[in-house]
Coordinates of C-alpha atoms in Angstrom, one line a residue:
Chain A
M9 CA 0.1 -0.1 -0.2
D10 CA 2.5 2.9 1.0
E11 CA 4.6 1.4 -1.6
S12 CA 2.0 2.4 -4.4
I13 CA 1.2 5.4 -2.9
N14 CA 4.8 7.1 -3.0
K15 CA 4.8 5.4 -6.6
L16 CA 2.1 7.5 -7.3
I17 CA 3.2 11.0 -5.2
H18 CA 6.3 10.6 -7.0
N19 CA 5.2 10.4 -10.3
I20 CA 2.3 13.4 -9.8
Q21 CA 5.7 15.3 -8.3
N22 CA 8.1 14.8 -10.9
H23 CA 5.9 14.2 -13.8
D24 CA 2.8 15.9 -13.7
S25 CA 1.2 12.6 -14.0
Q26 CA -2.8 13.6 -13.8
S27 CA -3.5 9.6 -13.9
S28 CA -1.8 9.1 -10.9
F29 CA -3.3 12.0 -9.2
R30 CA -6.7 10.6 -10.2
E31 CA -5.8 7.1 -8.6
L32 CA -4.5 9.0 -5.8
Y33 CA -7.7 10.6 -5.5
N34 CA -10.0 7.4 -5.7
L35 CA -7.9 5.5 -3.3
F36 CA -8.8 8.5 -0.6
Y37 CA -11.7 10.6 -1.7
N38 CA -14.4 8.4 0.4
R39 CA -11.7 7.9 3.1
L40 CA -11.3 11.8 4.0
F41 CA -14.8 12.1 2.8
R42 CA -16.0 10.3 6.2
I43 CA -13.5 12.2 7.7
A44 CA -14.9 16.0 6.7
Y45 CA -18.1 15.0 7.1
Y46 CA -17.3 13.6 11.2
Y47 CA -16.8 17.2 11.8
V48 CA -18.5 19.8 9.0
R49 CA -21.8 17.6 9.8
K50 CA -22.7 18.9 6.0
D51 CA -22.5 16.8 2.3
E52 CA -21.3 20.1 0.6
W53 CA -19.1 20.9 2.9
A54 CA -17.6 17.6 3.5
Q55 CA -17.5 17.8 -0.5
E56 CA -15.2 21.4 -0.4
V57 CA -13.3 20.3 2.0
V58 CA -11.9 17.4 0.4
L59 CA -11.8 18.8 -3.0
D60 CA -9.9 21.9 -1.6
F61 CA -7.4 19.3 -0.2
F62 CA -6.8 17.6 -3.3
L63 CA -6.5 20.6 -5.3
T64 CA -3.8 22.4 -2.9
V65 CA -1.7 18.4 -3.1
W66 CA -2.0 19.7 -6.6
Q67 CA -0.9 23.1 -6.8
K68 CA 2.0 22.4 -4.3
R69 CA 2.9 18.9 -6.0
K70 CA 6.8 19.8 -6.4
N71 CA 7.1 19.9 -2.3
L72 CA 5.2 16.3 -1.6
N73 CA 8.3 15.1 -0.7
E74 CA 8.8 16.3 2.2
I75 CA 5.4 14.8 3.5
N76 CA 7.0 12.3 5.7
E77 CA 3.2 10.4 6.5
W78 CA 1.3 10.6 3.6
E79 CA -2.0 9.0 5.5
N80 CA -1.2 11.0 8.8
Y81 CA -0.8 14.2 6.7
C82 CA -4.0 13.8 5.0
F83 CA -6.0 13.2 8.0
I84 CA -4.5 16.0 9.8
S85 CA -4.8 18.1 7.2
I86 CA -8.7 17.3 6.5
K87 CA -9.2 17.8 10.4
N88 CA -8.1 21.4 10.3
A89 CA -9.4 22.4 6.9
S90 CA -13.1 21.0 8.8
L91 CA -12.8 22.7 11.9
N92 CA -11.8 26.4 10.1
L93 CA -14.0 25.2 7.4
L94 CA -16.8 25.2 10.3
E95 CA -15.8 28.6 11.9
K96 CA -15.7 30.7 8.9
K97 CA -19.2 29.3 8.4
K98 CA -20.1 30.1 11.9
R99 CA -18.9 33.4 11.4
E100 CA -20.6 34.1 8.5
E101 CA -23.8 32.8 10.0
Q102 CA -23.4 35.6 12.7
V103 CA -22.7 38.2 10.3
F104 CA -25.9 38.0 8.4
T105 CA -28.3 36.6 10.8
K106 CA -28.1 37.6 14.5
E107 CA -30.6 35.4 15.0
T108 CA -29.8 32.2 14.4
F109 CA -26.1 33.1 16.2
T110 CA -28.0 32.7 19.2
D111 CA -29.3 29.5 18.0
V112 CA -26.0 28.7 16.9
C113 CA -24.7 29.5 19.9
M114 CA -26.8 27.6 21.9
D115 CA -26.4 24.5 19.9
T116 CA -22.9 24.3 20.3
S117 CA -23.1 25.0 24.3
S118 CA -25.3 22.1 24.6
S119 CA -23.6 20.1 22.8
V120 CA -20.3 20.9 24.2
T121 CA -18.2 18.1 25.8
S122 CA -15.5 18.0 28.0
P123 CA -12.3 18.1 26.1
E124 CA -11.0 15.1 27.1
E125 CA -14.3 13.4 26.3
E126 CA -13.7 15.0 22.3
L127 CA -10.3 14.2 22.7
L128 CA -11.3 10.5 22.8
N129 CA -14.5 10.4 20.4
E130 CA -11.9 11.8 17.8
E131 CA -9.2 9.3 18.9
L132 CA -11.9 6.6 18.6
F133 CA -12.7 7.8 15.5
N134 CA -9.7 7.8 13.8
L135 CA -9.5 4.3 15.1
Y136 CA -12.7 3.2 13.3
E137 CA -11.8 4.9 10.3
Q138 CA -8.1 3.2 10.5
A139 CA -10.1 0.3 10.9
L140 CA -12.3 0.4 8.6
S141 CA -9.5 1.1 5.7
E142 CA -8.0 -1.8 6.7
L143 CA -10.9 -4.0 5.5
P144 CA -10.9 -5.6 2.6
T145 CA -12.5 -3.5 -0.4
K146 CA -15.7 -5.7 -0.7
C147 CA -15.8 -6.1 2.7
R148 CA -16.1 -2.4 3.8
E149 CA -18.6 -1.7 0.7
V150 CA -20.8 -4.2 2.0
Y151 CA -20.1 -3.4 5.1
L152 CA -20.9 0.6 4.7
A153 CA -24.1 -0.2 1.9
I154 CA -25.6 -2.0 5.1
K155 CA -25.0 0.1 7.8
E156 CA -24.5 3.8 6.5
D157 CA -27.2 4.0 3.8
K158 CA -29.3 1.1 5.5
Q159 CA -30.1 -0.9 2.7
T160 CA -31.4 -4.3 2.8
Y161 CA -29.3 -7.6 2.8
A162 CA -31.5 -8.5 -0.6
E163 CA -30.5 -4.9 -2.2
V164 CA -26.8 -5.2 -1.0
A165 CA -26.9 -8.9 -2.3
E166 CA -28.1 -7.8 -5.8
S167 CA -25.8 -4.9 -6.3
Y168 CA -22.8 -6.6 -6.1
H169 CA -24.0 -9.8 -7.5
I170 CA -23.5 -12.5 -3.8
S171 CA -26.2 -14.2 -2.0
R172 CA -27.6 -13.1 0.4
K173 CA -25.1 -15.3 3.1
T174 CA -21.9 -13.8 1.8
V175 CA -23.7 -10.3 2.6
D176 CA -24.2 -11.6 6.2
A177 CA -20.8 -13.1 6.2
Q178 CA -19.1 -9.7 5.3
V179 CA -21.0 -7.9 8.0
Q180 CA -20.2 -10.2 10.7
K181 CA -16.6 -10.3 9.4
A182 CA -16.3 -6.2 9.4
T183 CA -17.6 -5.8 12.8
L184 CA -15.7 -8.5 14.5
R185 CA -12.9 -7.0 12.3
L186 CA -14.0 -3.5 14.1
K187 CA -14.5 -4.6 17.4
E188 CA -11.2 -6.1 17.7
K189 CA -9.4 -3.1 17.1
L190 CA -12.0 -1.0 19.4
K191 CA -11.1 -4.0 22.5
K192 CA -7.3 -3.8 22.3
Y193 CA -7.6 0.4 22.2
F194 CA -9.8 0.1 25.2
Q195 CA -7.4 -2.9 26.7
Q196 CA -4.4 -0.8 26.2
N197 CA -6.1 2.1 28.2
K198 CA -7.1 0.1 30.9
Chain B
M10 CA -19.8 7.2 25.9
S11 CA -18.4 5.5 28.4
N12 CA -15.0 5.9 29.2
K13 CA -13.9 2.2 29.8
P14 CA -16.7 -0.4 28.1
T15 CA -15.8 -3.7 28.7
T16 CA -18.8 -5.7 27.9
E17 CA -19.7 -6.8 24.4
N18 CA -22.6 -4.6 24.1
G19 CA -21.1 -1.9 25.3
I20 CA -18.6 -2.1 22.4
D21 CA -21.3 -3.0 19.7
R22 CA -23.0 0.3 20.8
I23 CA -19.5 2.0 20.2
V24 CA -19.3 1.0 17.1
E25 CA -22.7 1.4 15.7
Q26 CA -22.0 5.2 17.5
L27 CA -19.1 5.5 15.1
T28 CA -20.3 3.9 12.3
S29 CA -23.3 6.9 12.2
A30 CA -20.9 9.7 13.3
T31 CA -20.2 10.1 9.9
H32 CA -21.3 8.4 5.9
S33 CA -19.7 8.0 3.0
P34 CA -20.2 10.1 -0.2
R35 CA -22.9 9.1 -2.1
G36 CA -25.0 10.4 -5.2
D37 CA -23.2 13.9 -6.2
F38 CA -20.5 14.2 -3.3
S39 CA -19.2 10.8 -4.8
A40 CA -15.5 10.7 -5.6
E41 CA -16.7 10.4 -9.4
K42 CA -18.6 13.3 -9.7
S43 CA -16.8 15.9 -7.1
F44 CA -13.9 14.8 -9.3
K45 CA -15.4 17.2 -12.4
K46 CA -15.5 20.2 -10.1
L47 CA -11.9 19.7 -9.5
A48 CA -11.0 19.3 -12.7
P49 CA -11.2 22.4 -14.2
Y50 CA -8.6 23.7 -12.0
L51 CA -6.3 21.3 -13.6
P52 CA -4.1 21.7 -16.3
R53 CA -6.2 20.7 -18.9
P54 CA -6.2 18.7 -21.4
F55 CA -2.7 16.8 -20.1
Y56 CA 0.8 17.7 -20.6
R57 CA 1.3 14.5 -23.7
T58 CA -1.7 15.5 -24.8
I59 CA -1.2 19.4 -25.6
L60 CA 2.0 17.9 -27.1
F61 CA 0.5 15.6 -29.3
K62 CA -2.2 18.4 -30.0
A63 CA 0.9 21.0 -30.9
L64 CA 2.7 18.6 -32.9
A65 CA -1.2 17.7 -35.1
S66 CA -2.1 20.9 -35.4
A67 CA 1.8 21.1 -37.0
A68 CA 0.9 19.0 -39.4
A69 CA -2.4 20.1 -40.5
V70 CA -1.4 23.4 -40.9
A71 CA 2.1 21.7 -43.0
L72 CA -0.4 19.8 -45.1
L73 CA -3.0 22.5 -45.8
C74 CA 0.1 24.7 -46.9
L75 CA 1.0 21.7 -49.6
L76 CA -2.7 21.0 -50.7
T77 CA -2.8 24.8 -51.3
W78 CA 0.3 24.8 -53.4
H79 CA -0.7 21.9 -54.7
Y80 CA -4.3 23.4 -55.6
V81 CA -2.7 27.0 -56.8
I82 CA -0.4 25.2 -59.1
N83 CA -2.6 22.8 -60.7
N84 CA -6.1 23.9 -60.7
P85 CA -5.8 27.2 -61.1
I86 CA -9.5 27.5 -62.3
E87 CA -12.1 28.5 -59.6
T88 CA -15.6 27.0 -59.7
I89 CA -18.8 27.8 -59.0
T90 CA -21.6 25.0 -58.3
I91 CA -25.5 25.5 -58.5
R92 CA -28.3 23.7 -56.9
T93 CA -31.7 23.7 -57.5
L94 CA -34.2 21.5 -55.1
A95 CA -38.2 22.0 -55.9
E96 CA -37.3 24.7 -58.7
T97 CA -35.5 25.4 -61.9
K98 CA -32.8 27.9 -62.4
S99 CA -31.5 29.7 -65.6
I100 CA -27.6 30.4 -65.5
K101 CA -25.7 32.1 -68.0
L102 CA -22.0 31.2 -68.1
P103 CA -19.0 33.6 -68.9
D104 CA -18.9 32.7 -72.1
G105 CA -22.9 33.6 -73.1
T106 CA -24.0 29.9 -72.5
Q107 CA -27.5 29.8 -71.6
I108 CA -28.5 27.3 -69.0
K109 CA -31.8 26.1 -67.5
L110 CA -31.2 23.3 -64.8
N111 CA -34.2 21.6 -64.0
R112 CA -35.1 20.6 -60.7
Y113 CA -32.9 18.5 -57.7
S114 CA -29.9 19.1 -60.3
S115 CA -26.7 20.6 -59.9
L116 CA -23.9 22.3 -62.3
T117 CA -20.6 22.4 -62.3
F118 CA -18.8 25.4 -63.5
P119 CA -15.2 27.5 -63.9
K120 CA -15.8 31.0 -62.8
S121 CA -13.7 31.8 -65.8
F122 CA -13.2 28.9 -68.6
S123 CA -9.6 28.1 -70.3
D124 CA -8.6 29.1 -73.4
K125 CA -8.5 25.6 -74.6
E126 CA -12.0 24.2 -73.9
R127 CA -15.1 24.8 -72.1
V128 CA -16.3 22.7 -69.3
V129 CA -19.0 21.9 -67.0
S130 CA -20.4 19.4 -65.4
L131 CA -23.8 18.2 -64.5
E132 CA -25.9 16.0 -62.0
G133 CA -29.6 15.9 -62.8
E134 CA -30.9 17.5 -65.6
A135 CA -30.6 20.6 -67.8
Y136 CA -30.8 22.1 -71.1
F137 CA -27.9 24.1 -73.1
E138 CA -27.8 26.5 -75.5
V139 CA -24.5 26.4 -76.5
S140 CA -22.7 30.0 -77.5
K141 CA -20.9 28.8 -81.0
D142 CA -17.4 29.1 -80.9
A143 CA -15.3 26.9 -83.0
K144 CA -12.1 27.4 -81.4
L145 CA -13.2 26.2 -77.7
P146 CA -15.4 23.2 -77.7
F147 CA -18.2 23.1 -75.1
T148 CA -17.9 19.7 -73.0
V149 CA -20.8 18.3 -70.5
Q150 CA -19.4 15.7 -68.4
T151 CA -21.8 13.6 -66.2
Q152 CA -21.2 10.7 -64.3
E153 CA -21.3 8.4 -67.1
I154 CA -21.2 10.3 -70.5
N155 CA -19.8 13.9 -72.0
V156 CA -20.8 15.4 -74.4
Q157 CA -19.3 17.7 -76.5
V158 CA -20.4 19.9 -78.7
L159 CA -19.4 23.7 -80.6
G160 CA -22.5 25.3 -80.5
T161 CA -26.2 24.0 -80.2
H162 CA -29.1 23.6 -78.4
F163 CA -29.6 20.5 -76.4
N164 CA -31.0 18.7 -73.3
V165 CA -29.5 16.7 -71.1
D166 CA -30.7 14.3 -68.5
A167 CA -28.2 12.3 -66.0
Y168 CA -29.8 12.3 -62.5
P169 CA -27.4 9.9 -60.5
N170 CA -30.1 7.5 -59.7
S171 CA -31.4 7.0 -62.8
P172 CA -30.4 3.9 -64.7
T173 CA -29.9 5.9 -68.4
T174 CA -28.9 9.0 -69.2
K175 CA -30.2 10.9 -72.5
T176 CA -29.1 13.2 -74.3
T177 CA -31.6 15.4 -76.9
L178 CA -30.2 17.6 -79.1
L179 CA -32.6 20.6 -80.5
E180 CA -30.7 22.8 -82.5
G181 CA -26.8 21.5 -84.0
S182 CA -25.0 18.7 -83.4
V183 CA -23.3 17.2 -80.9
K184 CA -21.1 14.1 -79.8
V185 CA -22.0 11.8 -77.0
Y186 CA -19.1 9.6 -75.6
N187 CA -18.4 7.5 -72.7
H188 CA -15.5 8.2 -70.2
Q189 CA -13.2 5.1 -71.8
K190 CA -14.6 6.5 -75.2
T191 CA -15.6 2.8 -76.1
V192 CA -19.2 4.2 -77.5
E193 CA -19.8 7.2 -79.1
T194 CA -22.3 8.7 -81.4
I195 CA -22.9 11.7 -83.5
L196 CA -26.5 13.2 -83.1
K197 CA -28.4 15.2 -85.4
P198 CA -31.3 17.7 -84.3
N199 CA -34.1 16.1 -83.2
E200 CA -32.6 12.8 -81.9
C201 CA -31.7 11.4 -79.0
A202 CA -29.0 8.8 -77.1
T203 CA -29.6 7.5 -74.3
Y204 CA -26.9 5.9 -72.9
S205 CA -27.4 3.1 -70.4
A206 CA -24.7 2.3 -67.9
A207 CA -25.8 -1.3 -67.3
N208 CA -24.7 -2.6 -70.7
G209 CA -22.3 0.5 -71.6
L210 CA -24.7 0.9 -74.3
V211 CA -25.6 3.7 -76.5
C212 CA -29.6 3.7 -78.2
Q213 CA -29.9 6.3 -80.3
S214 CA -33.4 7.3 -81.9
L215 CA -35.3 9.5 -83.4
S216 CA -37.2 12.0 -81.0
S217 CA -40.3 12.9 -82.4
E218 CA -41.5 15.0 -79.8
A219 CA -38.0 17.0 -78.8
K220 CA -39.5 20.2 -77.9
N221 CA -41.8 17.8 -75.3
V222 CA -38.4 17.0 -73.5
I223 CA -37.2 20.1 -72.5
A224 CA -41.5 21.2 -71.7
W225 CA -40.3 21.1 -68.3
Q226 CA -38.5 24.1 -68.5
E227 CA -41.7 26.0 -69.0
N228 CA -42.7 23.5 -65.8
K229 CA -44.8 21.5 -67.6
L230 CA -44.5 17.6 -68.0
I231 CA -45.7 16.3 -71.3
F232 CA -45.2 12.6 -72.5
T233 CA -45.8 11.4 -75.5
E234 CA -46.4 7.3 -75.7
M235 CA -44.4 7.4 -73.3
P236 CA -43.5 4.0 -71.1
V237 CA -45.2 3.6 -68.0
G238 CA -41.5 3.4 -66.5
E239 CA -40.0 6.7 -67.8
I240 CA -42.9 8.2 -67.1
M241 CA -42.4 7.3 -63.5
N242 CA -38.6 8.1 -63.5
E243 CA -39.2 11.6 -64.6
L244 CA -41.6 12.4 -62.2
S245 CA -39.4 11.0 -59.4
H246 CA -37.0 13.4 -60.5
T247 CA -39.3 16.0 -60.8
F248 CA -40.7 15.3 -57.2
N249 CA -37.5 14.1 -55.8
T250 CA -39.7 10.8 -54.4
Q251 CA -39.0 7.6 -55.6
I252 CA -41.4 5.5 -57.5
K253 CA -41.1 2.0 -58.2
V254 CA -42.8 0.3 -60.8
S255 CA -43.9 -3.5 -59.8
N256 CA -44.0 -5.0 -63.2
L257 CA -42.4 -5.2 -66.5
K258 CA -45.8 -5.1 -68.4
L259 CA -47.1 -2.2 -66.7
Y260 CA -43.0 -0.3 -66.9
N261 CA -43.6 -1.1 -70.7
Y262 CA -46.9 0.1 -70.9
R263 CA -46.9 3.7 -73.2
L264 CA -49.1 6.5 -72.4
S265 CA -49.2 10.3 -73.5
A266 CA -50.2 13.2 -71.0
R267 CA -50.0 16.3 -70.6
F268 CA -49.5 18.1 -67.3
E269 CA -49.0 22.3 -67.8
Q270 CA -50.7 23.8 -64.5
Q271 CA -47.4 22.0 -61.9
E272 CA -49.8 20.4 -60.7
T273 CA -48.5 17.9 -57.6
L274 CA -47.3 14.5 -57.7
T275 CA -50.7 13.2 -56.1
E276 CA -53.0 14.9 -58.7
I277 CA -50.8 13.9 -61.1
L278 CA -50.4 9.7 -60.3
D279 CA -54.4 10.1 -59.5
L280 CA -54.9 11.2 -63.2
L281 CA -52.5 8.6 -64.8
Q282 CA -54.1 5.4 -62.3
S283 CA -57.1 5.1 -64.5
A284 CA -55.4 5.7 -67.7
G285 CA -52.6 3.4 -67.3
Y286 CA -54.7 0.6 -65.5
F287 CA -52.3 0.8 -62.6
N288 CA -52.7 1.8 -58.8
Y289 CA -50.1 3.6 -56.5
K290 CA -49.9 3.1 -53.1
V291 CA -47.6 5.5 -51.1
E292 CA -45.2 3.7 -48.4
K293 CA -42.8 5.0 -46.2
D294 CA -40.0 6.4 -48.3
F295 CA -41.7 5.9 -52.0
I296 CA -44.4 5.2 -54.1
K297 CA -45.4 1.9 -55.3
I298 CA -46.9 1.5 -58.8
E299 CA -49.1 -2.2 -59.3
P300 CA -51.2 -3.8 -61.9
K301 CA -55.0 -2.8 -61.9
Q302 CA -56.4 -5.6 -59.7
Q303 CA -59.0 -7.7 -61.7

């Protein structure tokens, strides 16, 4: 995985390869979108954050080799961009409608959690995303189709041309892996 | 969220919570569709494509120059093409020759004739009144035959979808020959030459009513003792409609008729069907002529 990503980055940096750029985009878009959505909670905004990120990657492609850990860089960039976007949107709302301003304040104050708790949530979420990305592609897709899109087993079975039994097996497998990962984390923190 | 869930249920709940904490991009936000928003910011087209395009356009320019040069050197004659649809047109050539172009036909001629010959090409039917110039033979080229004259009045019927090419002479004399020059004939006034592309033979015959052949100029259609097949052929050219005659006996059945009021095709066929013992049927893209059922 890392080898192939390094190769893509190399091609983008040194040969301005758009096909490698597209490949990198395809590899990471869904994952980064999920992370961005976790923070911004709006499809349009999540998309904006992720596309901005990729645009920056392309524009600064000549310095890509300075990034040591590509994946970490992605996640941190997306998180920061998401939080910045949220800030910006909140400020815009304050300027335009004073009424909603109070609403927003109310909202945030009511859902505010202690900094530690927030960190824990975020850490867990990162763990979850990592576990997801480590799943085989089909397993992950089936799991997300069932759990996120609330599709029925029959629908998923049809769109992936597999039996319902296989769908069930994939979901079980995904759930098990995710749980294992979380268990390990909690054991370490015990 | 509890800090240290130890039970299976606890972990199940956390997985569920995490799963519902976000969702994957779908529909308009999918990776595929979103990339379209990104694409305009990328250098487009690809670097390699730009190079290719540059090379291709350079090659195209070079080719164009070469062709122009070739054209100027070998073909300094500018040509004019005149086409007709459902109308006839009178054309006057630079040498004074008068041409009447029948419906759905086209005539191509040079803007100015060379000092050796006068050549025009014809698709369809036209009547020529060629100005006399003994030093400059006048040639009409058609798909199958050429008609060469010095100065005369004649009609050439050379519609591309017709099995024959018919030349009718009214005044003077013309020479009719095919492109290979294997057949050649010289016509006298009131004679016509019918060239059949199928067997490459020219049939020379006396045209008793040569004037009728050019009646189309006054928007008249005059058929004198003419086989139904030929009548239909002429009608199909005049109205740009395919007409099929199903029966050979009917094809050769001779009819006389005059239409001088610019009748429509339906009016003409309505009149002819009673005289010619046939029925006509309008199909999707052609008209079918069949013998009348007994």
